[in-house]
mmCIF file of C-alpha atoms in Angstrom:
data_model
loop_
_atom_site.group_PDB
_atom_site.id
_atom_site.type_symbol
_atom_site.label_atom_id
_atom_site.label_comp_id
_atom_site.label_asym_id
_atom_site.label_seq_id
_atom_site.Cartn_x
_atom_site.Cartn_y
_atom_site.Cartn_z
ATOM 1 C CA MET A 1 -99.340 -69.772 -158.678
ATOM 2 C CA ASP A 2 -98.209 -66.319 -159.793
ATOM 3 C CA ILE A 3 -100.242 -64.890 -162.712
ATOM 4 C CA LYS A 4 -97.038 -64.381 -164.718
ATOM 5 C CA ILE A 5 -96.206 -68.091 -164.514
ATOM 6 C CA ILE A 6 -99.822 -68.958 -165.421
ATOM 7 C CA LEU A 7 -99.589 -66.890 -168.613
ATOM 8 C CA ILE A 8 -96.262 -68.501 -169.488
ATOM 9 C CA LEU A 9 -97.798 -71.925 -168.932
ATOM 10 C CA ILE A 10 -100.711 -71.147 -171.279
ATOM 11 C CA GLY A 11 -98.386 -69.834 -173.980
ATOM 12 C CA LEU A 12 -96.133 -72.871 -173.818
ATOM 13 C CA ALA A 13 -99.036 -75.275 -173.835
ATOM 14 C CA ILE A 14 -100.249 -73.726 -177.094
ATOM 15 C CA ALA A 15 -96.787 -73.976 -178.666
ATOM 16 C CA SER A 16 -96.295 -77.737 -178.343
ATOM 17 C CA GLY A 17 -94.390 -79.635 -181.047
ATOM 18 C CA PRO A 18 -94.901 -82.853 -183.020
ATOM 19 C CA VAL A 19 -94.864 -86.249 -181.364
ATOM 20 C CA ALA A 20 -95.274 -89.914 -182.295
ATOM 21 C CA GLY A 21 -98.701 -90.882 -183.578
ATOM 22 C CA GLN A 22 -99.284 -87.405 -185.003
ATOM 23 C CA THR A 23 -100.637 -86.420 -188.399
ATOM 24 C CA HIS A 24 -100.491 -82.999 -190.045
ATOM 25 C CA ALA A 25 -103.019 -81.293 -192.284
ATOM 26 C CA PRO A 26 -101.737 -79.150 -195.173
ATOM 27 C CA ASN A 27 -101.250 -75.391 -194.930
ATOM 28 C CA GLY A 28 -101.043 -75.291 -191.164
ATOM 29 C CA GLY A 29 -104.535 -76.678 -190.575
ATOM 30 C CA GLU A 30 -105.715 -79.000 -187.809
ATOM 31 C CA ARG A 31 -103.422 -81.776 -186.607
ATOM 32 C CA THR A 32 -104.289 -84.987 -184.831
ATOM 33 C CA GLU A 33 -102.193 -87.170 -182.534
ATOM 34 C CA VAL A 34 -102.623 -90.260 -180.383
ATOM 35 C CA ASN A 35 -101.791 -89.737 -176.716
ATOM 36 C CA TYR A 36 -103.033 -90.200 -173.185
ATOM 37 C CA VAL A 37 -103.919 -87.532 -170.629
ATOM 38 C CA ARG A 38 -101.986 -87.808 -167.402
ATOM 39 C CA GLY A 39 -103.760 -85.006 -165.552
ATOM 40 C CA VAL A 40 -106.016 -81.976 -165.908
ATOM 41 C CA ARG A 41 -105.830 -78.789 -163.875
ATOM 42 C CA PRO A 42 -108.172 -75.784 -164.107
ATOM 43 C CA LEU A 43 -106.462 -72.424 -163.743
ATOM 44 C CA PRO A 44 -107.739 -70.109 -160.981
ATOM 45 C CA ALA A 45 -109.762 -67.865 -163.302
ATOM 46 C CA GLY A 46 -111.808 -70.904 -164.336
ATOM 47 C CA ASP A 47 -111.827 -70.165 -168.075
ATOM 48 C CA VAL A 48 -108.856 -72.369 -169.024
ATOM 49 C CA GLU A 49 -107.852 -75.947 -168.205
ATOM 50 C CA ILE A 50 -104.335 -77.309 -168.631
ATOM 51 C CA LEU A 51 -103.959 -80.916 -169.763
ATOM 52 C CA GLU A 52 -100.724 -82.850 -169.458
ATOM 53 C CA LEU A 53 -100.224 -85.236 -172.356
ATOM 54 C CA GLY A 54 -98.388 -88.339 -171.207
ATOM 55 C CA HIS A 55 -96.310 -89.494 -174.178
ATOM 56 C CA HIS A 56 -93.522 -86.975 -174.929
ATOM 57 C CA PRO A 57 -94.737 -85.117 -171.795
ATOM 58 C CA ARG A 58 -95.980 -81.604 -172.387
ATOM 59 C CA LEU A 59 -98.956 -79.347 -171.728
ATOM 60 C CA CYS A 60 -101.853 -78.194 -173.877
ATOM 61 C CA THR A 61 -104.718 -75.808 -173.223
ATOM 62 C CA LEU A 62 -108.440 -76.349 -173.253
ATOM 63 C CA PHE A 63 -110.413 -73.110 -173.234
ATOM 64 C CA VAL A 64 -113.643 -73.363 -171.260
ATOM 65 C CA ALA A 65 -115.367 -70.003 -171.712
ATOM 66 C CA GLY A 66 -117.102 -69.671 -175.060
ATOM 67 C CA ASN A 67 -115.846 -73.052 -176.257
ATOM 68 C CA PRO A 68 -118.677 -75.284 -177.535
ATOM 69 C CA ASP A 69 -116.283 -78.269 -177.685
ATOM 70 C CA HIS A 70 -115.404 -78.122 -173.978
ATOM 71 C CA LEU A 71 -118.357 -80.207 -172.719
ATOM 72 C CA GLN A 72 -117.729 -82.930 -175.319
ATOM 73 C CA ILE A 73 -114.054 -83.184 -174.333
ATOM 74 C CA GLN A 74 -114.975 -83.140 -170.643
ATOM 75 C CA ARG A 75 -117.390 -86.035 -171.141
ATOM 76 C CA VAL A 76 -114.781 -88.066 -173.065
ATOM 77 C CA LEU A 77 -112.196 -87.576 -170.332
ATOM 78 C CA LYS A 78 -114.556 -88.478 -167.507
ATOM 79 C CA ASN A 79 -115.992 -91.484 -169.329
ATOM 80 C CA GLY A 80 -112.477 -92.786 -169.750
ATOM 81 C CA ASN A 81 -111.952 -92.995 -166.010
ATOM 82 C CA GLU A 82 -113.782 -95.467 -163.784
ATOM 83 C CA ASN A 83 -113.565 -93.083 -160.823
ATOM 84 C CA GLY A 84 -115.322 -90.309 -162.707
ATOM 85 C CA GLY A 85 -112.409 -87.898 -162.271
ATOM 86 C CA TYR A 86 -110.375 -86.232 -164.955
ATOM 87 C CA SER A 87 -107.055 -88.071 -164.707
ATOM 88 C CA CYS A 88 -107.054 -90.815 -167.315
ATOM 89 C CA ASN A 89 -104.719 -93.522 -168.567
ATOM 90 C CA ARG A 90 -106.306 -94.599 -171.857
ATOM 91 C CA LEU A 91 -105.346 -93.541 -175.380
ATOM 92 C CA PHE A 92 -107.256 -90.842 -177.256
ATOM 93 C CA SER A 93 -107.217 -89.373 -180.725
ATOM 94 C CA ILE A 94 -106.681 -85.683 -179.985
ATOM 95 C CA THR A 95 -107.206 -82.914 -182.538
ATOM 96 C CA PHE A 96 -105.700 -79.452 -182.244
ATOM 97 C CA ASN A 97 -106.807 -76.393 -184.192
ATOM 98 C CA PRO A 98 -104.300 -74.326 -186.244
ATOM 99 C CA ASN A 99 -103.518 -72.200 -183.142
ATOM 100 C CA GLY A 100 -102.429 -75.296 -181.216
ATOM 101 C CA GLN A 101 -105.472 -75.334 -178.925
ATOM 102 C CA LEU A 102 -107.262 -78.586 -178.120
ATOM 103 C CA ALA A 103 -110.312 -78.867 -180.397
ATOM 104 C CA SER A 104 -111.703 -82.392 -179.919
ATOM 105 C CA MET A 105 -110.865 -85.845 -178.652
ATOM 106 C CA ARG A 106 -112.253 -89.373 -178.756
ATOM 107 C CA PRO A 107 -111.217 -92.753 -177.307
ATOM 108 C CA LEU A 108 -109.432 -95.084 -179.730
ATOM 109 C CA THR A 109 -111.188 -98.069 -181.220
ATOM 110 C CA ASP A 110 -109.916 -101.559 -180.364
ATOM 111 C CA ALA A 111 -108.065 -101.727 -183.694
ATOM 112 C CA GLU A 112 -106.451 -98.348 -183.084
ATOM 113 C CA ASN A 113 -105.445 -99.350 -179.557
ATOM 114 C CA GLU A 114 -103.644 -102.348 -181.004
ATOM 115 C CA LYS A 115 -101.929 -100.189 -183.632
ATOM 116 C CA TYR A 116 -100.667 -97.717 -181.016
ATOM 117 C CA SER A 117 -99.990 -100.239 -178.256
ATOM 118 C CA ASP A 118 -96.444 -98.867 -177.826
ATOM 119 C CA LEU A 119 -97.957 -95.609 -176.550
ATOM 120 C CA GLN A 120 -100.057 -97.346 -173.893
ATOM 121 C CA PRO A 121 -99.425 -95.876 -170.420
ATOM 122 C CA ILE A 122 -100.051 -99.183 -168.588
ATOM 123 C CA MET A 123 -97.474 -99.627 -165.848
ATOM 124 C CA ALA A 124 -95.457 -102.840 -166.238
ATOM 125 C CA LEU A 125 -94.456 -104.510 -163.008
ATOM 126 C CA ALA A 126 -90.952 -105.758 -162.351
ATOM 127 C CA VAL A 127 -90.533 -109.488 -162.762
ATOM 128 C CA ALA A 128 -87.806 -111.199 -160.717
ATOM 129 C CA ALA A 129 -87.274 -114.929 -161.157
ATOM 130 C CA PRO A 130 -87.396 -116.807 -157.836
ATOM 131 C CA SER A 131 -84.332 -118.622 -156.563
ATOM 132 C CA ALA A 132 -84.076 -121.672 -154.317
ATOM 133 C CA ASP A 133 -81.752 -119.826 -151.942
ATOM 134 C CA GLU A 134 -83.540 -116.450 -152.124
ATOM 135 C CA ALA A 135 -83.316 -115.863 -148.359
ATOM 136 C CA THR A 136 -79.532 -116.204 -148.466
ATOM 137 C CA LEU A 137 -79.253 -114.012 -151.554
ATOM 138 C CA SER A 138 -81.474 -111.369 -149.966
ATOM 139 C CA GLY A 139 -79.151 -111.145 -146.967
ATOM 140 C CA GLN A 140 -76.089 -110.879 -149.191
ATOM 141 C CA PHE A 141 -77.815 -108.212 -151.307
ATOM 142 C CA LYS A 142 -78.422 -106.105 -148.192
ATOM 143 C CA LYS A 143 -74.723 -106.453 -147.356
ATOM 144 C CA ALA A 144 -73.846 -105.310 -150.902
ATOM 145 C CA GLN A 145 -76.113 -102.277 -150.452
ATOM 146 C CA THR A 146 -74.290 -101.421 -147.216
ATOM 147 C CA LEU A 147 -70.918 -101.711 -148.956
ATOM 148 C CA TYR A 148 -72.174 -99.402 -151.724
ATOM 149 C CA ASP A 149 -73.440 -96.875 -149.178
ATOM 150 C CA GLU A 150 -70.027 -96.959 -147.463
ATOM 151 C CA GLY A 151 -68.277 -96.194 -150.753
ATOM 152 C CA LYS A 152 -66.780 -99.690 -151.082
ATOM 153 C CA SER A 153 -67.826 -100.218 -154.686
ATOM 154 C CA ASP A 154 -65.232 -102.865 -155.563
ATOM 155 C CA ALA A 155 -66.218 -105.065 -152.630
ATOM 156 C CA ALA A 156 -69.899 -104.572 -153.449
ATOM 157 C CA ILE A 157 -69.323 -105.575 -157.099
ATOM 158 C CA THR A 158 -67.459 -108.726 -156.038
ATOM 159 C CA LEU A 159 -70.353 -109.743 -153.797
ATOM 160 C CA LEU A 160 -72.962 -108.815 -156.435
ATOM 161 C CA ASN A 161 -71.195 -110.888 -159.089
ATOM 162 C CA ASN A 162 -71.526 -113.901 -156.791
ATOM 163 C CA ILE A 163 -75.212 -113.144 -156.155
ATOM 164 C CA ILE A 164 -75.942 -112.671 -159.865
ATOM 165 C CA SER A 165 -74.194 -115.933 -160.772
ATOM 166 C CA ARG A 166 -76.787 -117.701 -158.605
ATOM 167 C CA ASN A 167 -79.787 -115.686 -159.844
ATOM 168 C CA THR A 168 -79.376 -113.661 -163.029
ATOM 169 C CA GLN A 169 -83.029 -112.648 -163.248
ATOM 170 C CA ASN A 170 -83.440 -110.111 -160.447
ATOM 171 C CA PRO A 171 -83.367 -106.480 -161.708
ATOM 172 C CA ASP A 172 -82.404 -105.118 -158.285
ATOM 173 C CA TYR A 173 -79.100 -107.011 -158.335
ATOM 174 C CA HIS A 174 -78.118 -105.626 -161.739
ATOM 175 C CA PHE A 175 -79.252 -102.102 -160.884
ATOM 176 C CA LEU A 176 -77.129 -101.991 -157.737
ATOM 177 C CA LYS A 177 -74.135 -103.289 -159.706
ATOM 178 C CA ALA A 178 -74.753 -100.525 -162.281
ATOM 179 C CA LYS A 179 -74.708 -97.938 -159.490
ATOM 180 C CA CYS A 180 -71.410 -99.317 -158.207
ATOM 181 C CA LEU A 181 -69.900 -99.135 -161.697
ATOM 182 C CA ALA A 182 -71.119 -95.555 -162.071
ATOM 183 C CA LYS A 183 -69.418 -94.651 -158.784
ATOM 184 C CA LYS A 184 -66.196 -95.919 -160.377
ATOM 185 C CA GLU A 185 -67.011 -93.731 -163.452
ATOM 186 C CA GLN A 186 -67.301 -96.839 -165.624
ATOM 187 C CA HIS A 187 -70.382 -95.436 -167.330
ATOM 188 C CA ALA A 188 -70.449 -97.705 -170.417
ATOM 189 C CA GLN A 189 -70.437 -100.826 -168.221
ATOM 190 C CA ALA A 190 -72.968 -99.227 -165.869
ATOM 191 C CA LEU A 191 -75.282 -98.471 -168.771
ATOM 192 C CA ARG A 192 -75.129 -102.073 -170.044
ATOM 193 C CA GLU A 193 -75.886 -103.448 -166.574
ATOM 194 C CA ALA A 194 -78.811 -101.054 -166.106
ATOM 195 C CA ALA A 195 -80.163 -101.889 -169.580
ATOM 196 C CA PHE A 196 -80.218 -105.575 -168.602
ATOM 197 C CA ALA A 197 -82.161 -104.713 -165.435
ATOM 198 C CA LEU A 198 -84.588 -102.611 -167.489
ATOM 199 C CA LYS A 199 -85.593 -105.655 -169.544
ATOM 200 C CA MET A 200 -87.070 -107.097 -166.344
ATOM 201 C CA ASP A 201 -88.406 -103.799 -164.978
ATOM 202 C CA PRO A 202 -89.217 -101.788 -168.145
ATOM 203 C CA GLN A 203 -90.977 -98.751 -166.671
ATOM 204 C CA ASN A 204 -88.935 -98.187 -163.528
ATOM 205 C CA PRO A 205 -88.412 -94.389 -163.520
ATOM 206 C CA GLU A 206 -85.258 -94.635 -161.409
ATOM 207 C CA LEU A 207 -83.709 -97.106 -163.874
ATOM 208 C CA LEU A 208 -84.768 -94.987 -166.855
ATOM 209 C CA HIS A 209 -83.234 -91.927 -165.230
ATOM 210 C CA PHE A 210 -80.028 -93.805 -164.433
ATOM 211 C CA ILE A 211 -79.641 -94.895 -168.073
ATOM 212 C CA ALA A 212 -80.242 -91.311 -169.212
ATOM 213 C CA VAL A 213 -77.534 -89.982 -166.893
ATOM 214 C CA SER A 214 -75.090 -92.722 -167.962
ATOM 215 C CA ALA A 215 -75.688 -91.853 -171.623
ATOM 216 C CA TYR A 216 -75.164 -88.177 -170.787
ATOM 217 C CA PHE A 217 -71.775 -88.905 -169.222
ATOM 218 C CA LEU A 218 -70.893 -90.839 -172.384
ATOM 219 C CA LYS A 219 -71.942 -87.744 -174.409
ATOM 220 C CA ASP A 220 -74.606 -89.775 -176.203
ATOM 221 C CA TYR A 221 -77.140 -86.960 -175.987
ATOM 222 C CA PRO A 222 -79.840 -88.471 -178.262
ATOM 223 C CA LYS A 223 -79.917 -91.632 -176.114
ATOM 224 C CA ALA A 224 -79.860 -89.550 -172.941
ATOM 225 C CA ALA A 225 -82.809 -87.474 -174.192
ATOM 226 C CA GLU A 226 -84.742 -90.631 -175.135
ATOM 227 C CA TYR A 227 -84.422 -92.051 -171.630
ATOM 228 C CA PHE A 228 -84.931 -88.734 -169.835
ATOM 229 C CA GLU A 229 -88.234 -88.482 -171.746
ATOM 230 C CA LYS A 230 -89.223 -91.946 -170.515
ATOM 231 C CA ALA A 231 -88.110 -91.192 -166.952
ATOM 232 C CA VAL A 232 -90.254 -88.047 -166.874
ATOM 233 C CA GLN A 233 -93.191 -89.873 -168.449
ATOM 234 C CA HIS A 234 -93.125 -92.678 -165.875
ATOM 235 C CA ASP A 235 -92.222 -90.608 -162.811
ATOM 236 C CA TYR A 236 -94.915 -91.202 -160.219
ATOM 237 C CA VAL A 237 -92.823 -90.501 -157.121
ATOM 238 C CA HIS A 238 -92.642 -86.778 -157.960
ATOM 239 C CA SER A 239 -88.918 -86.290 -157.656
ATOM 240 C CA ALA A 240 -87.464 -83.109 -159.161
ATOM 241 C CA LEU A 241 -84.181 -84.916 -159.912
ATOM 242 C CA PRO A 242 -84.966 -86.291 -163.414
ATOM 243 C CA PHE A 243 -86.497 -82.954 -164.394
ATOM 244 C CA HIS A 244 -83.462 -81.108 -163.001
ATOM 245 C CA ASN A 245 -80.963 -83.280 -164.881
ATOM 246 C CA TYR A 246 -82.918 -83.263 -168.127
ATOM 247 C CA VAL A 247 -83.411 -79.479 -168.127
ATOM 248 C CA ARG A 248 -79.724 -79.010 -167.372
ATOM 249 C CA MET A 249 -78.726 -81.208 -170.331
ATOM 250 C CA LEU A 250 -81.206 -79.479 -172.643
ATOM 251 C CA ILE A 251 -79.575 -76.146 -171.808
ATOM 252 C CA GLU A 252 -76.161 -77.554 -172.715
ATOM 253 C CA ILE A 253 -77.262 -79.056 -176.068
ATOM 254 C CA PRO A 254 -78.898 -76.383 -176.343
ATOM 255 C CA ARG A 255 -82.654 -77.049 -176.578
ATOM 256 C CA PRO A 256 -84.210 -74.295 -174.439
ATOM 257 C CA ASP A 257 -87.614 -74.834 -176.059
ATOM 258 C CA ARG A 258 -87.875 -78.411 -174.778
ATOM 259 C CA ALA A 259 -86.267 -77.449 -171.458
ATOM 260 C CA ILE A 260 -89.077 -74.947 -170.898
ATOM 261 C CA GLU A 261 -91.736 -77.525 -171.804
ATOM 262 C CA ILE A 262 -90.278 -80.059 -169.376
ATOM 263 C CA TYR A 263 -90.083 -77.460 -166.606
ATOM 264 C CA GLN A 264 -93.723 -76.510 -167.126
ATOM 265 C CA VAL A 265 -94.731 -80.193 -166.943
ATOM 266 C CA TRP A 266 -93.018 -80.302 -163.544
ATOM 267 C CA LYS A 267 -94.838 -77.137 -162.385
ATOM 268 C CA HIS A 268 -98.137 -78.557 -163.585
ATOM 269 C CA ARG A 269 -97.681 -81.817 -161.656
ATOM 270 C CA VAL A 270 -96.623 -80.018 -158.495
ATOM 271 C CA ASP A 271 -99.515 -77.570 -158.615
ATOM 272 C CA LEU A 272 -101.969 -80.355 -159.457
ATOM 273 C CA LEU A 273 -101.015 -82.247 -156.285
ATOM 274 C CA TRP A 274 -99.954 -79.584 -153.801
ATOM 275 C CA GLY A 275 -101.428 -76.320 -155.100
ATOM 276 C CA THR A 276 -100.495 -73.225 -153.124
ATOM 277 C CA GLN A 277 -98.764 -75.336 -150.452
ATOM 278 C CA GLY A 278 -95.955 -75.907 -152.953
ATOM 279 C CA TYR A 279 -93.446 -78.703 -153.011
ATOM 280 C CA GLN A 280 -89.781 -78.833 -152.129
ATOM 281 C CA ASP A 281 -87.070 -81.435 -152.427
ATOM 282 C CA PRO A 282 -83.283 -80.931 -152.628
ATOM 283 C CA TYR A 283 -83.441 -80.253 -156.381
ATOM 284 C CA THR A 284 -86.392 -77.882 -156.825
ATOM 285 C CA GLU A 285 -84.404 -74.673 -156.322
ATOM 286 C CA ASP A 286 -81.684 -75.716 -158.772
ATOM 287 C CA LEU A 287 -84.378 -76.804 -161.235
ATOM 288 C CA ASP A 288 -85.857 -73.292 -161.087
ATOM 289 C CA PHE A 289 -82.367 -71.851 -161.647
ATOM 290 C CA TYR A 290 -81.726 -73.938 -164.765
ATOM 291 C CA ALA A 291 -85.234 -73.277 -166.057
ATOM 292 C CA ALA A 292 -84.570 -69.542 -165.742
ATOM 293 C CA GLN A 293 -81.487 -70.045 -167.907
ATOM 294 C CA ALA A 294 -83.665 -71.826 -170.479
ATOM 295 C CA PHE A 295 -85.996 -68.827 -170.614
ATOM 296 C CA GLU A 296 -82.917 -66.627 -170.986
ATOM 297 C CA LEU A 297 -81.635 -68.717 -173.922
ATOM 298 C CA ALA A 298 -85.090 -68.465 -175.481
ATOM 299 C CA HIS A 299 -84.818 -64.639 -175.196
ATOM 300 C CA GLN A 300 -87.703 -64.518 -172.734
ATOM 301 C CA PHE A 301 -85.727 -62.131 -170.566
ATOM 302 C CA GLY A 302 -88.647 -60.821 -168.518
ATOM 303 C CA THR A 303 -89.560 -64.318 -167.341
ATOM 304 C CA ALA A 304 -85.917 -65.166 -166.605
ATOM 305 C CA LEU A 305 -85.525 -62.017 -164.494
ATOM 306 C CA PHE A 306 -88.741 -62.738 -162.639
ATOM 307 C CA MET A 307 -87.462 -66.225 -161.762
ATOM 308 C CA TYR A 308 -84.016 -64.988 -160.650
ATOM 309 C CA ASP A 309 -85.717 -62.393 -158.447
ATOM 310 C CA GLU A 310 -87.854 -65.144 -156.912
ATOM 311 C CA LEU A 311 -84.735 -67.232 -156.246
ATOM 312 C CA LEU A 312 -83.037 -64.254 -154.615
ATOM 313 C CA VAL A 313 -85.935 -64.027 -152.175
ATOM 314 C CA ILE A 314 -85.161 -67.631 -151.169
ATOM 315 C CA ASP A 315 -81.382 -67.191 -151.055
ATOM 316 C CA PRO A 316 -80.224 -63.560 -151.319
ATOM 317 C CA LEU A 317 -76.611 -64.507 -150.496
ATOM 318 C CA PHE A 318 -75.938 -66.825 -153.447
ATOM 319 C CA TYR A 319 -73.640 -64.980 -155.832
ATOM 320 C CA GLY A 320 -74.726 -67.104 -158.823
ATOM 321 C CA TYR A 321 -78.257 -65.697 -158.790
ATOM 322 C CA HIS A 322 -76.927 -62.121 -158.776
ATOM 323 C CA ALA A 323 -74.453 -62.901 -161.582
ATOM 324 C CA GLN A 324 -77.062 -64.571 -163.770
ATOM 325 C CA ARG A 325 -79.460 -61.691 -163.164
ATOM 326 C CA ALA A 326 -76.718 -59.296 -164.265
ATOM 327 C CA ARG A 327 -76.169 -61.221 -167.509
ATOM 328 C CA VAL A 328 -79.871 -61.044 -168.376
ATOM 329 C CA LEU A 329 -79.984 -57.319 -167.645
ATOM 330 C CA MET A 330 -77.002 -56.768 -169.940
ATOM 331 C CA LYS A 331 -78.829 -58.595 -172.727
ATOM 332 C CA LYS A 332 -81.821 -56.345 -172.134
ATOM 333 C CA GLY A 333 -79.591 -53.275 -172.391
ATOM 334 C CA GLU A 334 -80.169 -52.268 -168.759
ATOM 335 C CA GLY A 335 -76.474 -51.730 -168.109
ATOM 336 C CA ILE A 336 -76.485 -49.711 -164.879
ATOM 337 C CA GLU A 337 -78.717 -52.188 -163.025
ATOM 338 C CA ALA A 338 -76.727 -55.089 -164.500
ATOM 339 C CA LEU A 339 -73.430 -53.675 -163.271
ATOM 340 C CA GLN A 340 -74.887 -53.172 -159.814
ATOM 341 C CA SER A 341 -75.858 -56.863 -159.796
ATOM 342 C CA PHE A 342 -72.335 -57.780 -160.904
ATOM 343 C CA HIS A 343 -70.958 -55.786 -157.956
ATOM 344 C CA GLU A 344 -73.240 -57.664 -155.567
ATOM 345 C CA ALA A 345 -72.218 -60.996 -157.114
ATOM 346 C CA LEU A 346 -68.538 -60.101 -156.682
ATOM 347 C CA ARG A 347 -69.093 -59.149 -153.057
ATOM 348 C CA LEU A 348 -70.611 -62.564 -152.322
ATOM 349 C CA ALA A 349 -68.537 -64.788 -154.645
ATOM 350 C CA PRO A 350 -66.037 -67.267 -153.164
ATOM 351 C CA LYS A 351 -62.384 -66.396 -153.692
ATOM 352 C CA GLU A 352 -61.823 -68.961 -156.437
ATOM 353 C CA GLU A 353 -64.654 -67.463 -158.525
ATOM 354 C CA LYS A 354 -63.832 -63.770 -158.122
ATOM 355 C CA ASP A 355 -61.179 -63.364 -160.848
ATOM 356 C CA ALA A 356 -63.250 -64.865 -163.662
ATOM 357 C CA LEU A 357 -66.389 -63.035 -162.544
ATOM 358 C CA CYS A 358 -64.521 -59.745 -162.181
ATOM 359 C CA GLY A 359 -63.104 -60.088 -165.691
ATOM 360 C CA GLU A 360 -66.574 -60.713 -167.088
ATOM 361 C CA ALA A 361 -68.021 -57.761 -165.187
ATOM 362 C CA ALA A 362 -65.191 -55.465 -166.249
ATOM 363 C CA GLN A 363 -65.716 -56.383 -169.894
ATOM 364 C CA ALA A 364 -69.442 -55.734 -169.540
ATOM 365 C CA TYR A 365 -68.609 -52.363 -167.944
ATOM 366 C CA ALA A 366 -66.232 -51.454 -170.777
ATOM 367 C CA ASP A 367 -68.734 -52.482 -173.456
ATOM 368 C CA TYR A 368 -71.619 -50.622 -171.865
ATOM 369 C CA PHE A 369 -69.715 -47.372 -171.405
ATOM 370 C CA ARG A 370 -67.844 -47.569 -174.731
ATOM 371 C CA ASN A 371 -69.928 -44.753 -176.221
ATOM 372 C CA LYS A 372 -71.213 -43.311 -172.962
ATOM 373 C CA PRO A 373 -69.640 -41.204 -170.209
ATOM 374 C CA ALA A 374 -67.946 -43.610 -167.779
ATOM 375 C CA ASN A 375 -69.457 -43.984 -164.338
ATOM 376 C CA GLU A 376 -66.453 -44.488 -162.081
ATOM 377 C CA THR A 377 -68.591 -45.519 -159.130
ATOM 378 C CA LEU A 378 -69.398 -48.739 -160.995
ATOM 379 C CA ALA A 379 -65.859 -49.516 -162.170
ATOM 380 C CA PHE A 380 -64.452 -52.976 -161.450
ATOM 381 C CA PRO A 381 -61.032 -53.632 -159.858
ATOM 382 C CA CYS A 382 -59.737 -55.680 -162.799
ATOM 383 C CA ALA A 383 -58.992 -55.146 -166.474
ATOM 384 C CA PRO A 384 -61.413 -56.254 -169.193
ATOM 385 C CA LYS A 385 -60.546 -59.487 -170.953
ATOM 386 C CA PRO A 386 -58.764 -58.968 -174.315
ATOM 387 C CA ARG A 387 -61.202 -59.272 -177.206
ATOM 388 C CA GLU A 388 -60.828 -62.223 -179.585
ATOM 389 C CA HIS A 389 -60.460 -61.331 -183.261
#
């Protein structure tokens, strides 16, 4: 991992916010919370470890060098895992010092475990009630899946309604019907159907993600955030999609602080499993792009530029990366370089995007050179947009 990203990761881990099961000491002193540790990763230098906390997923730092508490915390983590490794799925009482660094931790007592049972990370298995004609229903369900894949949502719903009338207690049937309803943009009905399936399969990350997206389309952003959080918490298939969609929504709200935390959780999981080999799925590049926008919204312009430059190495012909890079440079006051990036974006932009982009670039040009000698070589072939008063 690049040293710049490592430093960002450490800084963000220190700056984590309050969560459920947390208590605060007066005057900015130590704080304690109940949580579980999903994974631990030492950074290359060996003097810092990054822990991912499972509930309200985020990162925190454990300094190794010169930290007398490190060995105690290490013992607690390893004792909590039958395999002797770091990754653990039991609840701890975790104390942070006033700087946000991990100071101490201990396993919960039996009474405390009962009190905080809603934070337990135990995976619940889906429960589907058996049916006397399950073989027949299974064949019909496969046919409904085929109809859905072929875009025949109405026909699939008709068949699924018949299947569900004969066995209402199979989450897969309701989830597929929810997907069909979503295809028809009937998001309220889709959400209700998925919520019914979730009662039988309460920690299915795909279901949790689906409910989050449905709530997003209904503009119920608090509900969407609640279920995106759960989808990220229970994601064990390592898909970038829930992270991508959640970060994108957090930018829109806007909540760049949480968007950055979620992105760093994703980076931590990827690096924990694949290290320098990296990981790619169809959404990782777009996730990086939206995360860069989160850093931009948080006024961390250097990090945003670094990420856009990295994306341009992957795809130097995508006009959007050049345009977004130009916007960050304008915010930094580096007008000449920004205008050059705007020119490159215009050269690569599709026809339908050129007018709007040219107007934006021309306005940026006019603003930058308002009190400076104009540089005609950077002029744009369109007039600046009229200013709103």
